Amino acid sequence: MKHIKTLCGGVLKASAAKGGCGECQTSCQSACKTSCTVANQKCEKSV
Amino acid sequence: MVHTFKIKDTAIAVDVASGAVHVVSDIALDIIRQFDEKPGEDCPDWLFERLDSYPMDEIKEAYDEVYQLCKANLLYTDDAYAQIAAETRKQPLVKALCLHVSHDCNLRCGYCFAGTGNFCGERCIMSEETGKKAIDFVIKRSGKRRNIEIDFFGGEPLMNFEVVKKLTAYAREQEKIHNKNFRLTLTTNGVLLDEDKLDFINEHMSNLVLSIDGRKSVNDHMRKTVSGEGSYDVIMPRLKRAAQSRNQDNYYVRGTFTRHNLDFCADVLHLANEGFKQISVEPVVGGADCGYAIREEDLPLVYDQYEQLAEEILQRNQDGRRFNFFHFMIDLTQGPCVIKRMSGCGAGCEYVAVTPEGDIYPCHQFVGNDGFLLGNVYADDYSAEKTQMFADANVYTKPKCAECWAKFYCSGGCHANAYQFGGDIKAPYEIGCAMERKRVECALYIKAKNAE
Ligand code: SF4
Ligand code: SF4
């Protein structure tokens, strides 16, 4: 495509089906902890 | 929902529900901005009028590309997760614990949410027995979940290091018996971080969080010793040593910026120049009347700082001085599932804090707030009912989040901030949101630039 370059495709929908196991790390977002955008975490199944 | 933005010459379109991210030309950007919903196959005539600065054939060409993405479910996709959100978390299990091993601190930081370490109560430390009870509690409440996190927190946890050691041994012993995997972390201001403690920490802790705000003048303005002197000279060599001893990985230096150092980009770079590779610096949380909280009028400056920082990171990625800025790290393909992304920190259901007295609170930020007391580790009175309000909090039950394009990157913000500012855990703190959205934009911008 000339006008659009896709950086990443749609990953969320598929993740809904296989997700929710809850084994991943918790992610506090406050300034006093390792605060974060949740999106920088890894899925436990992909590590 | 599609969110578009431009940083410098890079235009980006985010398809919120699918998670797709596109770098787009100026024409494509302007076209996308004309539509709230999925456009049809044929380019409408009014589009040529509205975008009359572009040649018609270019508009047609770009429109067709936009349409192709819609067809491929990569743009204007429907958000169908609300139902999933309602169904999850019905049985909240506790899987992470913040252990306040010391409600005492050897620093007196100006912005400390814990009221200089004691959480506005007695200065006291956790006994081994209470710590063990807390570990028993999480084992009992975690059901089938195997991975359990325990963060040794404070006040300052190194002021009660003997108990940290004993509880570490206890966790290691219990995880075998109950088939759990404990991940231990520790958060410290570094003042007492000597070689012995560091050896122990490196052997047992999967992550180490080290507090420092950046430049000496900035750090010392807020982070003072009990006698009122700056802490920078004491902690800096220790933190450097700690970072090196962990091979510059599995740790963070973390700082807080306030409206006294709105030029915080310089603080991040200071830490990077001092050799730290894992850096987290972020806005303070404080009431509107505290004097140091970020105000709405500060936002343009804050945005500008984040953009400057993004440029600097791109530059350093190339010239070998690479470092990670925690808040710009986004994993576009391997990140957590959407279920995790819609429910966030899990405070009050998956995550709780335990005080030296054994009291259980939704998280460290709620400690001392009686209305949020969930039970005590000695009393077996913890009820999932009390935690329902937290279990129900997700990006669909928070009205502002439901409308927010950044929801799957942010996951709904901090309940404690929301409560502190608006009295409602489901009403996020606006200024924090504005900064969060800017950070996500910068993170995506960095991804786009790196992919060029
Ligand atoms: S409520 Fe805020 S401070 Fe508490 S765990 Fe969640 S993000 Fe962290
Ligand atoms: S930025 Fe604010 S409104 Fe958006 S998802 Fe996060 S907390 Fe909710």
Short mmCIF file of C-alpha atoms and ligand atoms in Angstrom, two decimals:
data_model
loop_
_atom_site.label_atom_id
_atom_site.label_comp_id
_atom_site.label_asym_id
_atom_site.label_seq_id
_atom_site.Cartn_x
_atom_site.Cartn_y
_atom_site.Cartn_z
CA MET A 1 0.00 0.00 0.00
CA LYS A 2 1.14 3.47 -0.75
CA HIS A 3 -0.70 5.42 1.91
CA ILE A 4 -0.81 3.01 4.78
CA LYS A 5 1.79 0.84 6.42
CA THR A 6 0.45 -1.52 9.04
CA LEU A 7 2.74 -1.69 12.07
CA CYS A 8 0.84 -4.43 13.74
CA GLY A 9 -2.32 -6.30 12.87
CA GLY A 10 -5.29 -7.00 15.07
CA VAL A 11 -4.07 -9.17 17.91
CA LEU A 12 -6.68 -8.42 20.52
CA LYS A 13 -9.60 -10.42 19.25
CA ALA A 14 -7.70 -13.68 19.11
CA SER A 15 -6.28 -12.99 22.56
CA ALA A 16 -9.80 -12.84 23.98
CA ALA A 17 -10.37 -16.45 23.00
CA LYS A 18 -7.23 -17.90 24.50
CA GLY A 19 -6.75 -15.37 27.28
CA GLY A 20 -7.79 -14.81 30.84
CA CYS A 21 -5.72 -17.50 32.52
CA GLY A 22 -4.55 -14.94 35.05
CA GLU A 23 -1.06 -16.35 35.43
CA CYS A 24 0.55 -13.10 34.29
CA GLN A 25 2.11 -10.45 36.48
CA THR A 26 -0.05 -7.87 38.20
CA SER A 27 0.48 -4.38 36.96
CA CYS A 28 0.23 -1.53 39.41
CA GLN A 29 -0.05 1.79 37.66
CA SER A 30 0.73 4.15 40.45
CA ALA A 31 3.80 6.28 40.75
CA CYS A 32 5.18 4.46 43.75
CA LYS A 33 5.48 1.05 42.08
CA THR A 34 6.84 -0.22 38.82
CA SER A 35 4.04 1.68 37.27
CA CYS A 36 3.27 0.91 33.70
CA THR A 37 1.14 0.75 30.71
CA VAL A 38 -0.22 -2.75 30.95
CA ALA A 39 0.67 -3.21 27.31
CA ASN A 40 4.35 -3.57 28.03
CA GLN A 41 3.84 -6.79 29.86
CA LYS A 42 4.27 -10.22 28.51
CA CYS A 43 1.63 -12.84 28.23
CA GLU A 44 2.70 -15.71 30.44
CA LYS A 45 2.03 -18.15 27.63
CA SER A 46 4.37 -16.38 25.23
CA VAL A 47 7.45 -16.21 27.44
CA MET B 1 -13.19 3.50 17.44
CA VAL B 2 -10.15 4.82 15.62
CA HIS B 3 -7.68 7.21 17.19
CA THR B 4 -5.39 9.30 15.00
CA PHE B 5 -2.49 11.51 15.94
CA LYS B 6 0.63 12.99 14.50
CA ILE B 7 4.03 13.49 16.07
CA LYS B 8 6.49 15.43 13.92
CA ASP B 9 5.99 14.03 10.43
CA THR B 10 4.60 10.67 11.49
CA ALA B 11 0.83 10.14 11.36
CA ILE B 12 -0.60 7.11 13.10
CA ALA B 13 -4.04 5.50 13.22
CA VAL B 14 -4.91 3.10 16.03
CA ASP B 15 -7.83 0.77 15.63
CA VAL B 16 -8.79 0.44 19.25
CA ALA B 17 -10.82 -2.77 19.29
CA SER B 18 -8.54 -4.90 17.13
CA GLY B 19 -5.29 -3.44 18.42
CA ALA B 20 -4.07 -2.76 14.88
CA VAL B 21 -1.71 0.18 14.44
CA HIS B 22 -1.07 1.87 11.09
CA VAL B 23 1.35 4.52 9.92
CA VAL B 24 -0.59 6.60 7.43
CA SER B 25 0.05 9.32 4.86
CA ASP B 26 -1.34 12.81 5.42
CA ILE B 27 -4.20 12.19 3.00
CA ALA B 28 -5.12 8.90 4.61
CA LEU B 29 -4.99 10.62 8.00
CA ASP B 30 -7.34 13.36 6.84
CA ILE B 31 -9.69 10.83 5.31
CA ILE B 32 -9.84 8.71 8.45
CA ARG B 33 -10.53 11.81 10.50
CA GLN B 34 -13.71 12.43 8.50
CA PHE B 35 -15.33 9.19 9.62
CA ASP B 36 -16.64 8.12 12.99
CA GLU B 37 -17.76 4.81 11.63
CA LYS B 38 -16.72 2.34 8.99
CA PRO B 39 -16.87 4.03 5.57
CA GLY B 40 -18.57 2.37 2.59
CA GLU B 41 -16.92 1.01 -0.51
CA ASP B 42 -17.44 4.08 -2.67
CA CYS B 43 -15.64 7.30 -1.93
CA PRO B 44 -18.37 9.87 -1.16
CA ASP B 45 -18.37 13.11 -3.18
CA TRP B 46 -18.37 15.37 -0.12
CA LEU B 47 -14.94 14.02 0.74
CA PHE B 48 -13.41 15.67 -2.36
CA GLU B 49 -14.93 18.98 -1.32
CA ARG B 50 -13.74 18.76 2.24
CA LEU B 51 -10.25 17.69 1.30
CA ASP B 52 -9.93 19.97 -1.71
CA SER B 53 -6.27 20.64 -1.09
CA TYR B 54 -5.45 17.14 -2.35
CA PRO B 55 -5.75 15.89 -5.96
CA MET B 56 -8.88 13.79 -6.50
CA ASP B 57 -7.10 10.69 -7.73
CA GLU B 58 -4.88 10.67 -4.64
CA ILE B 59 -7.91 10.92 -2.39
CA LYS B 60 -9.52 8.01 -4.23
CA GLU B 61 -6.40 5.93 -3.96
CA ALA B 62 -6.00 6.55 -0.24
CA TYR B 63 -9.71 6.04 0.36
CA ASP B 64 -9.49 2.66 -1.28
CA GLU B 65 -6.65 1.65 1.02
CA VAL B 66 -8.65 2.75 4.05
CA TYR B 67 -11.56 0.70 2.80
CA GLN B 68 -9.36 -2.37 2.28
CA LEU B 69 -8.24 -2.18 5.90
CA CYS B 70 -11.84 -1.95 7.06
CA LYS B 71 -12.61 -5.07 5.06
CA ALA B 72 -9.66 -6.87 6.63
CA ASN B 73 -10.95 -5.96 10.11
CA LEU B 74 -8.03 -3.70 10.81
CA LEU B 75 -9.85 -0.39 10.98
CA TYR B 76 -13.18 0.62 12.50
CA THR B 77 -13.66 -2.81 13.98
CA ASP B 78 -16.46 -3.38 16.48
CA ASP B 79 -15.70 -3.49 20.15
CA ALA B 80 -17.24 -6.73 21.34
CA TYR B 81 -15.47 -7.25 24.64
CA ALA B 82 -17.93 -5.70 27.08
CA GLN B 83 -19.65 -9.03 27.58
CA ILE B 84 -16.36 -10.77 28.27
CA ALA B 85 -15.56 -8.07 30.79
CA ALA B 86 -18.80 -8.71 32.60
CA GLU B 87 -18.13 -12.43 32.77
CA THR B 88 -14.57 -12.37 34.03
CA ARG B 89 -13.52 -11.79 37.61
CA LYS B 90 -16.57 -13.53 39.03
CA GLN B 91 -14.34 -15.47 41.36
CA PRO B 92 -11.59 -13.14 42.33
CA LEU B 93 -8.48 -14.98 43.42
CA VAL B 94 -5.62 -13.26 45.15
CA LYS B 95 -2.36 -13.70 43.28
CA ALA B 96 -0.21 -10.82 44.38
CA LEU B 97 0.71 -9.41 47.71
CA CYS B 98 2.28 -6.17 48.74
CA LEU B 99 3.91 -6.86 52.07
CA HIS B 100 4.45 -3.75 54.13
CA VAL B 101 7.29 -5.21 56.11
CA SER B 102 8.15 -1.83 57.56
CA HIS B 103 5.92 1.10 58.31
CA ASP B 104 8.95 3.14 59.01
CA CYS B 105 11.32 4.88 56.67
CA ASN B 106 14.78 6.40 56.80
CA LEU B 107 13.89 9.13 54.32
CA ARG B 108 11.31 11.89 54.56
CA CYS B 109 10.17 12.42 50.99
CA GLY B 110 7.99 15.44 50.44
CA TYR B 111 5.44 13.64 48.29
CA CYS B 112 5.26 10.34 50.15
CA PHE B 113 1.74 8.95 49.94
CA ALA B 114 2.56 6.93 53.04
CA GLY B 115 2.94 10.09 55.12
CA THR B 116 6.74 9.71 55.52
CA GLY B 117 6.60 5.95 55.70
CA ASN B 118 4.28 5.30 58.60
CA PHE B 119 1.03 5.56 56.65
CA CYS B 120 -0.06 8.06 59.25
CA GLY B 121 -0.09 5.43 61.96
CA GLU B 122 2.53 4.18 64.40
CA ARG B 123 6.00 3.61 63.04
CA CYS B 124 6.32 -0.15 63.25
CA ILE B 125 7.68 -3.19 61.50
CA MET B 126 6.09 -6.46 60.50
CA SER B 127 6.75 -9.52 62.61
CA GLU B 128 7.82 -12.79 61.07
CA GLU B 129 4.58 -14.34 62.25
CA THR B 130 2.39 -11.75 60.56
CA GLY B 131 4.39 -12.08 57.34
CA LYS B 132 3.94 -15.83 57.38
CA LYS B 133 0.22 -15.44 57.97
CA ALA B 134 0.08 -13.15 54.96
CA ILE B 135 1.86 -15.74 52.83
CA ASP B 136 -0.53 -18.42 54.09
CA PHE B 137 -3.39 -16.11 53.20
CA VAL B 138 -2.30 -15.68 49.60
CA ILE B 139 -1.65 -19.39 49.19
CA LYS B 140 -5.13 -20.13 50.46
CA ARG B 141 -6.80 -17.46 48.34
CA SER B 142 -4.96 -18.09 45.10
CA GLY B 143 -6.85 -21.22 44.11
CA LYS B 144 -5.27 -22.89 41.12
CA ARG B 145 -3.14 -19.93 40.13
CA ARG B 146 0.44 -20.97 40.24
CA ASN B 147 2.37 -17.74 39.84
CA ILE B 148 2.18 -15.53 42.88
CA GLU B 149 3.97 -12.26 43.40
CA ILE B 150 5.13 -10.84 46.66
CA ASP B 151 6.58 -7.38 46.80
CA PHE B 152 8.49 -6.46 49.92
CA PHE B 153 7.45 -2.91 50.38
CA GLY B 154 7.35 -0.26 53.05
CA GLY B 155 8.03 2.35 54.29
CA GLU B 156 11.50 1.08 53.73
CA PRO B 157 11.74 -2.74 53.71
CA LEU B 158 15.49 -2.83 54.31
CA MET B 159 14.78 -1.51 57.81
CA ASN B 160 13.32 -4.94 58.54
CA PHE B 161 15.62 -7.07 56.44
CA GLU B 162 15.88 -9.97 58.84
CA VAL B 163 12.15 -10.54 58.44
CA VAL B 164 12.47 -10.20 54.65
CA LYS B 165 15.03 -13.00 54.75
CA LYS B 166 12.90 -15.23 56.93
CA LEU B 167 9.81 -14.67 54.82
CA THR B 168 11.78 -15.41 51.69
CA ALA B 169 12.81 -18.75 53.15
CA TYR B 170 9.22 -19.39 54.19
CA ALA B 171 7.90 -18.60 50.71
CA ARG B 172 10.47 -20.94 49.14
CA GLU B 173 9.48 -23.70 51.51
CA GLN B 174 5.75 -23.23 51.05
CA GLU B 175 5.83 -22.96 47.27
CA LYS B 176 7.08 -26.53 47.03
CA ILE B 177 4.39 -27.83 49.33
CA HIS B 178 1.55 -26.03 47.57
CA ASN B 179 2.86 -26.17 44.00
CA LYS B 180 3.18 -22.42 43.65
CA ASN B 181 5.79 -20.27 42.03
CA PHE B 182 6.57 -17.20 44.13
CA ARG B 183 8.09 -14.24 42.38
CA LEU B 184 9.66 -12.00 44.94
CA THR B 185 10.44 -8.35 44.41
CA LEU B 186 11.61 -5.56 46.64
CA THR B 187 11.22 -1.80 46.50
CA THR B 188 13.85 0.28 48.28
CA ASN B 189 15.23 3.78 48.57
CA GLY B 190 18.73 2.31 48.62
CA VAL B 191 19.96 3.96 51.82
CA LEU B 192 20.68 0.64 53.56
CA LEU B 193 21.55 -1.33 50.44
CA ASP B 194 24.93 -2.82 51.35
CA GLU B 195 26.75 -5.73 49.71
CA ASP B 196 25.30 -8.41 51.97
CA LYS B 197 21.74 -7.34 51.38
CA LEU B 198 22.39 -6.97 47.69
CA ASP B 199 23.76 -10.51 47.47
CA PHE B 200 20.67 -11.84 49.13
CA ILE B 201 18.38 -9.79 46.93
CA ASN B 202 20.15 -10.86 43.77
CA GLU B 203 19.83 -14.45 44.75
CA HIS B 204 16.14 -14.35 45.57
CA MET B 205 14.37 -11.37 44.03
CA SER B 206 13.20 -11.45 40.44
CA ASN B 207 12.89 -7.69 40.34
CA LEU B 208 14.31 -4.83 42.33
CA VAL B 209 12.88 -1.34 42.33
CA LEU B 210 15.23 1.46 43.29
CA SER B 211 13.90 4.92 44.04
CA ILE B 212 15.70 8.04 42.86
CA ASP B 213 14.26 11.09 41.12
CA GLY B 214 17.03 12.09 38.73
CA ARG B 215 19.35 15.08 38.95
CA LYS B 216 20.84 15.76 42.36
CA SER B 217 19.02 19.06 42.83
CA VAL B 218 15.69 17.50 41.88
CA ASN B 219 16.17 14.38 43.96
CA ASP B 220 17.32 16.30 47.00
CA HIS B 221 14.46 18.75 46.81
CA MET B 222 11.95 15.99 47.60
CA ARG B 223 13.93 13.00 48.86
CA LYS B 224 15.49 14.08 52.13
CA THR B 225 17.01 12.24 55.04
CA VAL B 226 15.47 12.37 58.50
CA SER B 227 17.76 15.29 59.36
CA GLY B 228 16.64 17.18 56.27
CA GLU B 229 19.63 16.70 53.99
CA GLY B 230 19.47 15.51 50.42
CA SER B 231 19.79 11.76 49.86
CA TYR B 232 21.39 11.74 46.40
CA ASP B 233 25.03 11.36 47.46
CA VAL B 234 24.20 8.50 49.79
CA ILE B 235 22.05 6.50 47.41
CA MET B 236 23.55 7.09 43.98
CA PRO B 237 26.66 4.90 44.40
CA ARG B 238 24.58 2.14 45.96
CA LEU B 239 21.98 2.16 43.24
CA LYS B 240 24.66 2.07 40.55
CA ARG B 241 26.29 -0.86 42.23
CA ALA B 242 22.94 -2.64 42.49
CA ALA B 243 22.13 -2.08 38.82
CA GLN B 244 25.52 -3.40 37.76
CA SER B 245 25.32 -6.39 40.01
CA ARG B 246 22.08 -7.36 38.23
CA ASN B 247 23.71 -6.97 34.83
CA GLN B 248 21.54 -3.94 34.13
CA ASP B 249 18.46 -6.11 33.95
CA ASN B 250 15.52 -7.11 36.13
CA TYR B 251 15.53 -3.92 38.10
CA TYR B 252 14.23 -0.38 37.71
CA VAL B 253 15.36 2.95 38.93
CA ARG B 254 12.16 4.80 39.44
CA GLY B 255 11.61 8.44 40.00
CA THR B 256 8.73 10.79 40.41
CA PHE B 257 8.40 14.15 38.73
CA THR B 258 6.39 16.99 40.16
CA ARG B 259 5.56 20.45 38.94
CA HIS B 260 8.88 21.53 40.43
CA ASN B 261 10.70 19.65 37.67
CA LEU B 262 8.45 19.76 34.66
CA ASP B 263 11.64 19.46 32.62
CA PHE B 264 11.79 15.82 33.77
CA CYS B 265 13.24 14.69 30.45
CA ALA B 266 16.54 15.95 31.87
CA ASP B 267 16.08 13.68 34.88
CA VAL B 268 15.45 10.62 32.79
CA LEU B 269 18.53 11.41 30.71
CA HIS B 270 20.55 12.08 33.84
CA LEU B 271 19.77 8.57 35.05
CA ALA B 272 20.61 7.18 31.61
CA ASN B 273 23.88 9.12 31.55
CA GLU B 274 24.76 7.67 34.93
CA GLY B 275 24.57 4.26 33.31
CA PHE B 276 21.12 3.01 34.28
CA LYS B 277 19.45 0.99 31.55
CA GLN B 278 16.01 0.44 33.09
CA ILE B 279 14.34 3.69 33.94
CA SER B 280 10.90 4.69 35.10
CA VAL B 281 10.06 8.31 35.90
CA GLU B 282 6.51 9.44 36.21
CA PRO B 283 4.13 12.09 37.45
CA VAL B 284 3.49 12.45 41.14
CA VAL B 285 0.07 11.79 42.56
CA GLY B 286 -1.03 14.46 44.97
CA GLY B 287 -4.10 16.44 45.86
CA ALA B 288 -4.81 19.65 43.96
CA ASP B 289 -3.77 21.74 46.96
CA CYS B 290 -0.39 20.13 47.62
CA GLY B 291 1.55 22.54 45.41
CA TYR B 292 3.59 19.93 43.58
CA ALA B 293 0.88 18.01 41.67
CA ILE B 294 0.78 18.44 37.90
CA ARG B 295 -1.90 20.94 36.86
CA GLU B 296 -3.84 21.15 33.69
CA GLU B 297 -1.89 24.19 32.57
CA ASP B 298 1.33 22.17 32.86
CA LEU B 299 0.21 19.60 30.31
CA PRO B 300 1.60 21.23 27.14
CA LEU B 301 5.02 21.29 28.75
CA VAL B 302 4.70 17.69 29.91
CA TYR B 303 3.68 16.59 26.39
CA ASP B 304 6.65 18.40 24.96
CA GLN B 305 8.97 16.66 27.43
CA TYR B 306 7.62 13.25 26.46
CA GLU B 307 8.18 14.03 22.78
CA GLN B 308 11.70 15.22 23.47
CA LEU B 309 12.36 12.07 25.38
CA ALA B 310 11.01 9.95 22.53
CA GLU B 311 13.42 11.66 20.11
CA GLU B 312 16.30 11.16 22.47
CA ILE B 313 15.48 7.48 22.87
CA LEU B 314 15.36 7.02 19.09
CA GLN B 315 18.73 8.72 18.83
CA ARG B 316 20.28 6.61 21.57
CA ASN B 317 18.87 3.43 20.09
CA GLN B 318 21.06 4.13 17.12
CA ASP B 319 24.27 5.26 18.72
CA GLY B 320 24.64 2.45 21.25
CA ARG B 321 23.46 4.33 24.32
CA ARG B 322 20.17 2.46 24.40
CA PHE B 323 18.09 2.41 27.57
CA ASN B 324 14.53 1.41 28.37
CA PHE B 325 12.05 3.99 29.50
CA PHE B 326 9.40 1.91 31.19
CA HIS B 327 6.42 3.99 30.09
CA PHE B 328 7.30 3.89 26.42
CA MET B 329 7.62 0.13 26.31
CA ILE B 330 4.72 -1.43 24.50
CA ASP B 331 4.62 -4.93 23.18
CA LEU B 332 2.39 -4.74 20.12
CA THR B 333 2.25 -8.40 19.27
CA GLN B 334 3.04 -10.48 22.35
CA GLY B 335 1.41 -8.35 24.98
CA PRO B 336 -1.18 -9.52 27.44
CA CYS B 337 -4.59 -10.76 26.37
CA VAL B 338 -7.45 -8.35 26.07
CA ILE B 339 -8.97 -9.69 29.27
CA LYS B 340 -5.96 -8.53 31.21
CA ARG B 341 -5.94 -5.27 29.30
CA MET B 342 -9.46 -4.39 30.28
CA SER B 343 -9.11 -5.06 33.97
CA GLY B 344 -5.80 -3.54 34.93
CA CYS B 345 -4.07 -3.69 38.26
CA GLY B 346 -6.44 -6.00 40.09
CA ALA B 347 -6.20 -4.05 43.34
CA GLY B 348 -8.73 -5.23 45.86
CA CYS B 349 -9.27 -8.56 44.21
CA GLU B 350 -6.17 -10.12 42.64
CA TYR B 351 -3.80 -7.88 44.48
CA VAL B 352 -3.89 -6.82 48.13
CA ALA B 353 -1.58 -5.14 50.60
CA VAL B 354 -0.91 -6.36 54.12
CA THR B 355 0.28 -4.02 56.89
CA PRO B 356 2.59 -4.80 59.83
CA GLU B 357 -0.58 -5.30 61.91
CA GLY B 358 -1.86 -7.88 59.42
CA ASP B 359 -4.60 -5.64 58.07
CA ILE B 360 -5.54 -6.30 54.47
CA TYR B 361 -6.24 -3.42 52.10
CA PRO B 362 -7.02 -3.32 48.36
CA CYS B 363 -3.48 -2.10 47.68
CA HIS B 364 -0.66 -0.12 49.22
CA GLN B 365 -2.31 3.19 48.26
CA PHE B 366 -5.41 2.43 50.30
CA VAL B 367 -3.55 1.43 53.44
CA GLY B 368 -4.83 3.32 56.47
CA ASN B 369 -8.13 4.20 54.84
CA ASP B 370 -10.58 2.48 57.19
CA GLY B 371 -13.41 2.38 54.71
CA PHE B 372 -11.31 0.06 52.55
CA LEU B 373 -10.17 -2.39 55.20
CA LEU B 374 -10.82 -5.87 53.81
CA GLY B 375 -9.91 -7.99 56.79
CA ASN B 376 -6.95 -9.18 58.83
CA VAL B 377 -4.66 -12.13 58.22
CA TYR B 378 -5.24 -13.36 61.77
CA ALA B 379 -9.01 -13.23 61.60
CA ASP B 380 -9.99 -15.22 58.52
CA ASP B 381 -12.59 -12.52 57.89
CA TYR B 382 -11.61 -11.61 54.34
CA SER B 383 -14.67 -11.67 52.18
CA ALA B 384 -14.80 -11.58 48.45
CA GLU B 385 -18.02 -9.62 48.82
CA LYS B 386 -16.21 -6.59 50.13
CA THR B 387 -13.96 -6.72 47.14
CA GLN B 388 -16.78 -6.81 44.61
CA MET B 389 -16.50 -3.12 43.83
CA PHE B 390 -12.92 -3.72 42.74
CA ALA B 391 -13.68 -6.95 40.93
CA ASP B 392 -16.28 -5.09 38.91
CA ALA B 393 -14.00 -2.24 37.93
CA ASN B 394 -12.86 -2.54 34.34
CA VAL B 395 -12.65 -0.30 31.31
CA TYR B 396 -16.30 -0.94 30.49
CA THR B 397 -17.68 -0.16 33.92
CA LYS B 398 -15.66 3.07 34.08
CA PRO B 399 -17.61 5.35 31.74
CA LYS B 400 -14.66 7.53 30.76
CA CYS B 401 -12.50 4.52 30.00
CA ALA B 402 -15.16 2.93 27.82
CA GLU B 403 -14.93 6.02 25.61
CA CYS B 404 -11.16 6.25 25.73
CA TRP B 405 -9.01 5.15 22.80
CA ALA B 406 -6.12 4.20 25.10
CA LYS B 407 -8.09 1.75 27.20
CA PHE B 408 -6.32 -1.41 26.07
CA TYR B 409 -2.91 0.15 26.67
CA CYS B 410 -3.82 1.72 29.98
CA SER B 411 -6.35 -0.78 31.34
CA GLY B 412 -8.27 1.81 33.29
CA GLY B 413 -5.76 3.69 35.37
CA CYS B 414 -5.17 3.64 39.08
CA HIS B 415 -8.24 3.14 41.29
CA ALA B 416 -6.47 4.87 44.15
CA ASN B 417 -5.77 8.01 42.15
CA ALA B 418 -9.32 8.01 40.94
CA TYR B 419 -10.59 7.68 44.48
CA GLN B 420 -8.25 10.33 45.78
CA PHE B 421 -9.35 12.88 43.22
CA GLY B 422 -12.94 12.07 42.43
CA GLY B 423 -14.02 9.99 45.41
CA ASP B 424 -14.90 7.14 43.05
CA ILE B 425 -12.63 4.34 41.93
CA LYS B 426 -14.49 4.29 38.63
CA ALA B 427 -13.88 7.94 37.73
CA PRO B 428 -10.28 8.17 36.51
CA TYR B 429 -8.04 11.08 37.32
CA GLU B 430 -8.18 13.25 34.18
CA ILE B 431 -4.73 14.81 34.25
CA GLY B 432 -3.21 11.39 34.76
CA CYS B 433 -5.21 10.15 31.80
CA ALA B 434 -4.01 12.97 29.59
CA MET B 435 -0.40 12.09 30.40
CA GLU B 436 -1.00 8.38 29.96
CA ARG B 437 -2.46 8.94 26.49
CA LYS B 438 0.51 11.06 25.54
CA ARG B 439 2.90 8.33 26.70
CA VAL B 440 1.09 5.75 24.62
CA GLU B 441 1.26 8.03 21.57
CA CYS B 442 4.97 8.51 22.07
CA ALA B 443 5.46 4.77 22.50
CA LEU B 444 3.66 4.08 19.23
CA TYR B 445 5.63 6.84 17.54
CA ILE B 446 8.88 5.17 18.62
CA LYS B 447 7.61 1.85 17.21
CA ALA B 448 6.76 3.55 13.92
CA LYS B 449 10.15 5.21 13.67
CA ASN B 450 11.99 2.03 14.50
CA ALA B 451 10.09 0.22 11.77
CA GLU B 452 11.14 2.72 9.07
S1 SF4 C 1 -5.13 1.02 42.66
FE1 SF4 C 1 -3.43 2.20 41.84
S2 SF4 C 1 -1.81 2.04 43.36
FE2 SF4 C 1 -3.28 0.43 43.77
S3 SF4 C 1 -2.48 -1.35 42.67
FE3 SF4 C 1 -3.95 -0.33 41.33
S4 SF4 C 1 -2.71 1.01 40.07
FE4 SF4 C 1 -1.46 0.43 41.84
S1 SF4 C 2 -6.35 6.94 30.10
FE1 SF4 C 2 -7.91 7.33 31.66
S2 SF4 C 2 -9.84 7.16 30.57
FE2 SF4 C 2 -8.27 6.16 29.33
S3 SF4 C 2 -8.35 4.01 29.91
FE3 SF4 C 2 -6.78 5.02 31.15
S4 SF4 C 2 -7.83 5.60 33.04
FE4 SF4 C 2 -9.40 5.17 31.51
#
